[in-house]
Coordinates of C-alpha atoms in Angstrom, one line a residue:
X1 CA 13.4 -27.7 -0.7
X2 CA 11.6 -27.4 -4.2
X3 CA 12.6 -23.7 -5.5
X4 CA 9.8 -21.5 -6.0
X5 CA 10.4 -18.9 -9.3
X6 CA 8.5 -15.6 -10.4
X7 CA 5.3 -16.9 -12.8
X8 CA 5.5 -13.7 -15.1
X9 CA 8.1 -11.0 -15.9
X10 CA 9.6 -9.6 -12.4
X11 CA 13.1 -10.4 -10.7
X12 CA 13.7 -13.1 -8.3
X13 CA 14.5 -10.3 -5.6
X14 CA 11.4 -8.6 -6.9
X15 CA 9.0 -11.9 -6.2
X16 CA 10.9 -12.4 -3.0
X17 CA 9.9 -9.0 -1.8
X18 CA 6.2 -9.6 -3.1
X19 CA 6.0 -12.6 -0.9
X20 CA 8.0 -11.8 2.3
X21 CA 6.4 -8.2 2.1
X22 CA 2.3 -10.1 2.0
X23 CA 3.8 -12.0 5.3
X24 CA 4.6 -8.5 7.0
X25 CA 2.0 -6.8 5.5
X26 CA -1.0 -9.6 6.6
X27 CA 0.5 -10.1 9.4
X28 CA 1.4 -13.5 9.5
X29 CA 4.5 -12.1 10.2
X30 CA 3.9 -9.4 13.0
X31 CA 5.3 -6.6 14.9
X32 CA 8.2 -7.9 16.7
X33 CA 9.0 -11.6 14.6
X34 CA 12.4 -12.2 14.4
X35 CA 13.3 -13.1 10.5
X36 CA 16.8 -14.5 9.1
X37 CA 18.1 -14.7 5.8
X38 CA 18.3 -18.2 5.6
X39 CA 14.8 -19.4 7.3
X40 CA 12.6 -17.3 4.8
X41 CA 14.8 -18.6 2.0
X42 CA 13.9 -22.3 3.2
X43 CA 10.0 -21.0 4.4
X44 CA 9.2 -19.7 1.0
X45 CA 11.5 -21.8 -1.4
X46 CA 13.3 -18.8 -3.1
X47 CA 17.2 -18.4 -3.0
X48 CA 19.1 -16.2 -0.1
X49 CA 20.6 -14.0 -2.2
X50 CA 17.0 -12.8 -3.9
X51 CA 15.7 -12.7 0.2
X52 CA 19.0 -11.0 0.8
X53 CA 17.8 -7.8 -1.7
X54 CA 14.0 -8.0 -0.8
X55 CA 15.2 -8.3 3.3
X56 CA 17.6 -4.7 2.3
X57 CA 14.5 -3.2 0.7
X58 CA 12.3 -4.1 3.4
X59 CA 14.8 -2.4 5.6
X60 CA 15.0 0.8 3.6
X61 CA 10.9 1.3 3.7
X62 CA 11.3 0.7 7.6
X63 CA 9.3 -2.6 7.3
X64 CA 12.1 -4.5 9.0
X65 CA 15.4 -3.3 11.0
X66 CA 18.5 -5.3 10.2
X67 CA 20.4 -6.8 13.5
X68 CA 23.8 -7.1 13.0
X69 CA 24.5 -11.0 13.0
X70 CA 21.2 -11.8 14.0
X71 CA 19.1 -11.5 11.4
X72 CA 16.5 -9.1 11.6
X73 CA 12.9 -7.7 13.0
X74 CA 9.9 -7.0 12.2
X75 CA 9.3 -3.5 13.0
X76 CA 6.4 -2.1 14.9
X77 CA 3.9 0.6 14.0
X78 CA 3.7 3.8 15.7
X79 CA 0.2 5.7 15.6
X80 CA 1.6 8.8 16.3
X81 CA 4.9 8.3 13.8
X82 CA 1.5 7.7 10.9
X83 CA 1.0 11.3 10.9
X84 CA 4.0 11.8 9.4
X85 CA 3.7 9.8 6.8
X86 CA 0.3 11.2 6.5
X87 CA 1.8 14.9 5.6
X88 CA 4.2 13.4 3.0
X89 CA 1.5 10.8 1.1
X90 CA -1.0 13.8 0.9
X91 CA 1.2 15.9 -1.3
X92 CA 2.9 12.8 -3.4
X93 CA -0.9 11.3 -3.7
X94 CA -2.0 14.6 -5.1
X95 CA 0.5 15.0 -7.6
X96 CA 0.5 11.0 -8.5
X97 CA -3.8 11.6 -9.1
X98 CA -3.5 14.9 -11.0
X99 CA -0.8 13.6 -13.5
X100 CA -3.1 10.4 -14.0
X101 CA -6.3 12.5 -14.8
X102 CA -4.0 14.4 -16.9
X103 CA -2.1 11.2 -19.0
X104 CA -5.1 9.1 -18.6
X105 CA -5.5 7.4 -22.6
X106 CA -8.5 5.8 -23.6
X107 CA -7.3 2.3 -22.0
X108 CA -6.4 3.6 -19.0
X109 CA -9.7 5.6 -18.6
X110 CA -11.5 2.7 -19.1
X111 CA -9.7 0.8 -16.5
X112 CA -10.2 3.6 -13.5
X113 CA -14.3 3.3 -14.9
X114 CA -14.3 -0.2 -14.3
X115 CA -12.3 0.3 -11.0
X116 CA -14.9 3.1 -10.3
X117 CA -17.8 0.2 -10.6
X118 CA -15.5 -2.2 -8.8
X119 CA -15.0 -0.2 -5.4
X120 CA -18.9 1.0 -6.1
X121 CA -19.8 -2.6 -5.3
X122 CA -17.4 -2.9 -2.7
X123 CA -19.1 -0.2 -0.8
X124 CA -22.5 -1.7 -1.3
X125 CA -21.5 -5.4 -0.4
X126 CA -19.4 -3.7 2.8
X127 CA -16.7 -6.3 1.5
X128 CA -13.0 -5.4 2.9
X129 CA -11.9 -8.1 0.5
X130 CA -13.3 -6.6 -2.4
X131 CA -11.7 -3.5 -2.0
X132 CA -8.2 -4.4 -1.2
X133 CA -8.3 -6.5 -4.4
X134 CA -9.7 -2.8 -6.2
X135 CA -7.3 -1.1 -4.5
X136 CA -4.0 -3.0 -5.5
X137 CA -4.4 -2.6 -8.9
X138 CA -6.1 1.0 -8.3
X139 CA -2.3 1.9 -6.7
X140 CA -0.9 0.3 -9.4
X141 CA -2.5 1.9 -12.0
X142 CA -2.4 5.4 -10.4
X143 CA 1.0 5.3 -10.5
X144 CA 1.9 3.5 -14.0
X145 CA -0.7 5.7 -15.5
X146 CA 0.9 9.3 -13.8
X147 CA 4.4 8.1 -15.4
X148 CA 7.1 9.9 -12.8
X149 CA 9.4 7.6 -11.2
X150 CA 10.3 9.9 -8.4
X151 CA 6.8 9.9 -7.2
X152 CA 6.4 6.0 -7.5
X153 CA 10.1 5.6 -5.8
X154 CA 8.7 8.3 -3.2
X155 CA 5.1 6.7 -2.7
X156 CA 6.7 2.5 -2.7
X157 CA 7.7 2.9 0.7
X158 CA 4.4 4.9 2.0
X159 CA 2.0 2.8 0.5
X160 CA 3.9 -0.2 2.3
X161 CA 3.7 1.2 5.8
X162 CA -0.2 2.5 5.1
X163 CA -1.1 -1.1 4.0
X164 CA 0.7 -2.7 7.4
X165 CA -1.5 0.0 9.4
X166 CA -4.3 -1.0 7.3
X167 CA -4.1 -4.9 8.5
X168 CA -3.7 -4.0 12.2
X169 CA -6.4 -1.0 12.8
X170 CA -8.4 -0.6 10.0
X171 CA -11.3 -4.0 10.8
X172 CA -11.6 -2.0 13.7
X173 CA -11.6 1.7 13.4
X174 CA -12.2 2.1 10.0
X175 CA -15.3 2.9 7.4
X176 CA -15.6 0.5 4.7
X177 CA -18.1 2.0 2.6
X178 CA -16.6 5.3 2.8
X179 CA -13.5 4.3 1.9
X180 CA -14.4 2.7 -0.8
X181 CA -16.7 5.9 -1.8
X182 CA -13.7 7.9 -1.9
X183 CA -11.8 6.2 -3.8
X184 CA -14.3 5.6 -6.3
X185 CA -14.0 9.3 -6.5
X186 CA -10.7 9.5 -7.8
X187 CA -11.0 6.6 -10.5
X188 CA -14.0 8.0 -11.8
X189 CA -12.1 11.6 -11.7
X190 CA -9.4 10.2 -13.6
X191 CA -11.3 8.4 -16.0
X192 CA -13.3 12.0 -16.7
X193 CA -9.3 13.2 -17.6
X194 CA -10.5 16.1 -14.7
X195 CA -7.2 17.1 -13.0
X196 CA -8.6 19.5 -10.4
X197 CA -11.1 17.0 -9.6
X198 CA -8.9 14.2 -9.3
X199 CA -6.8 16.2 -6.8
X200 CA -9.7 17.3 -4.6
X201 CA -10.8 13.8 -4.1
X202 CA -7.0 12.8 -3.4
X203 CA -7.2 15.5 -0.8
X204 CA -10.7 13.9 0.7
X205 CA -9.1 10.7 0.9
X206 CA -6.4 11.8 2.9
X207 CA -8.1 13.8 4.9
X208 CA -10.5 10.5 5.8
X209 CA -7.3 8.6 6.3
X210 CA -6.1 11.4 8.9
X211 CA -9.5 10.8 10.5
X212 CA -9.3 7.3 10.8
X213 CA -5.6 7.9 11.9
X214 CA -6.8 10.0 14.7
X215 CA -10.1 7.9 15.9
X216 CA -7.1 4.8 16.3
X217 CA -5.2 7.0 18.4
X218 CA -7.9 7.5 20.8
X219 CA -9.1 4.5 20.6
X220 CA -5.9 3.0 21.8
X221 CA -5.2 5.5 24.4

């Protein structure tokens, strides 16, 4: 087995969750899949004890349950359980945008404008891959930029369970174009350094998200 190592700065335990988080995420690993220690260490070429941490993080944002001696599972994802995390996102995602439009410097403005463009032409083009490539790094940058480690400890865990719900509903019962509309909204807002505005269209977004939520519910009924 050829060992695989992080290409830039992060920890091994931080490149094993990258990759065994992608597998859960995409689904290649679904609802249900059993997972061990040592097959992902031999499926992906990193060391057990680095799958060891990312497998103990994974169980912490409720992406996996551990079994005792057997490994563990991937966990399912319950529609109704969303809402939930729906109440809590709104009000760290508000505070995470406000702070942003507030910090925002002159780079970082210029990055949510370009972003802005970015999920712009994702709307037009209707491209779900162009906007979850946007919307990594718009995450990313939201919560660099807002610079409060409680939020981005609070919001790690969120964000993973909203992107898993994402892969499984969303090609289905979601709005592409409006999506990306919205969160156009709050780059641009935070490139204009306009707090109130960028906290409105956080609240938009959520409220579409609840929206979405709620049409998958039905849907599924």
């Amino acid at each position: 087995m050829k060992t695989r190592t992080p290409s830039g700065p992060e920890s091994k335990s931080q490149y094993a969750y990258r990759l065994i988080e992608e597998l859960i995420v995409t689904l290649e690993l679904p609802p249900g899949t059993r997972v061990t220690e040592a097959g992902l260490s031999e499926q992906l070429g990193i060391g057990r004890t680095p799958v060891r941490e990312a497998l103990q993080r994974l169980a912490r944002e409720r992406s996996i349950e551990v079994l005792p001696r057997s490994g563990a599972v991937v966990t399912n994802i319950d529609v109704m359980d969303h809402f939930k995390l729906i109440e809590v996102r709104r009000g760290l995602e508000r505070v995470i945008a406000v702070r942003a439009a507030r910090l925002a410097g002159p780079i970082a403005r210029e990055q949510f404008a370009d972003l802005k463009c970015r999920f712009e032409r994702a709307c037009e083009a209707e491209s779900d891959t162009d906007f979850i490539a946007a919307d990594r790094q718009f995450n990313k940058l939201l919560v660099d930029t807002a610079d409060n480690v409680y939020a981005a400890d609070a919001i790690a865990p969120l964000q993973a369970q909203t992107r898993r719900f994402w892969y499984l509903y969303f090609t289905r019962f979601g709005d592409i174009p409006r999506v990306c509309a919205l969160h156009a909204a709050i780059a641009d807002a935070v490139a204009q350094n306009a707090e109130e505005k960028a906290g409105d269209a956080s609240d938009r977004l959520l409220d579409y998200v609840e929206e979405y939520t709620r049409k998958t519910l039905h849907a599924l009924a």
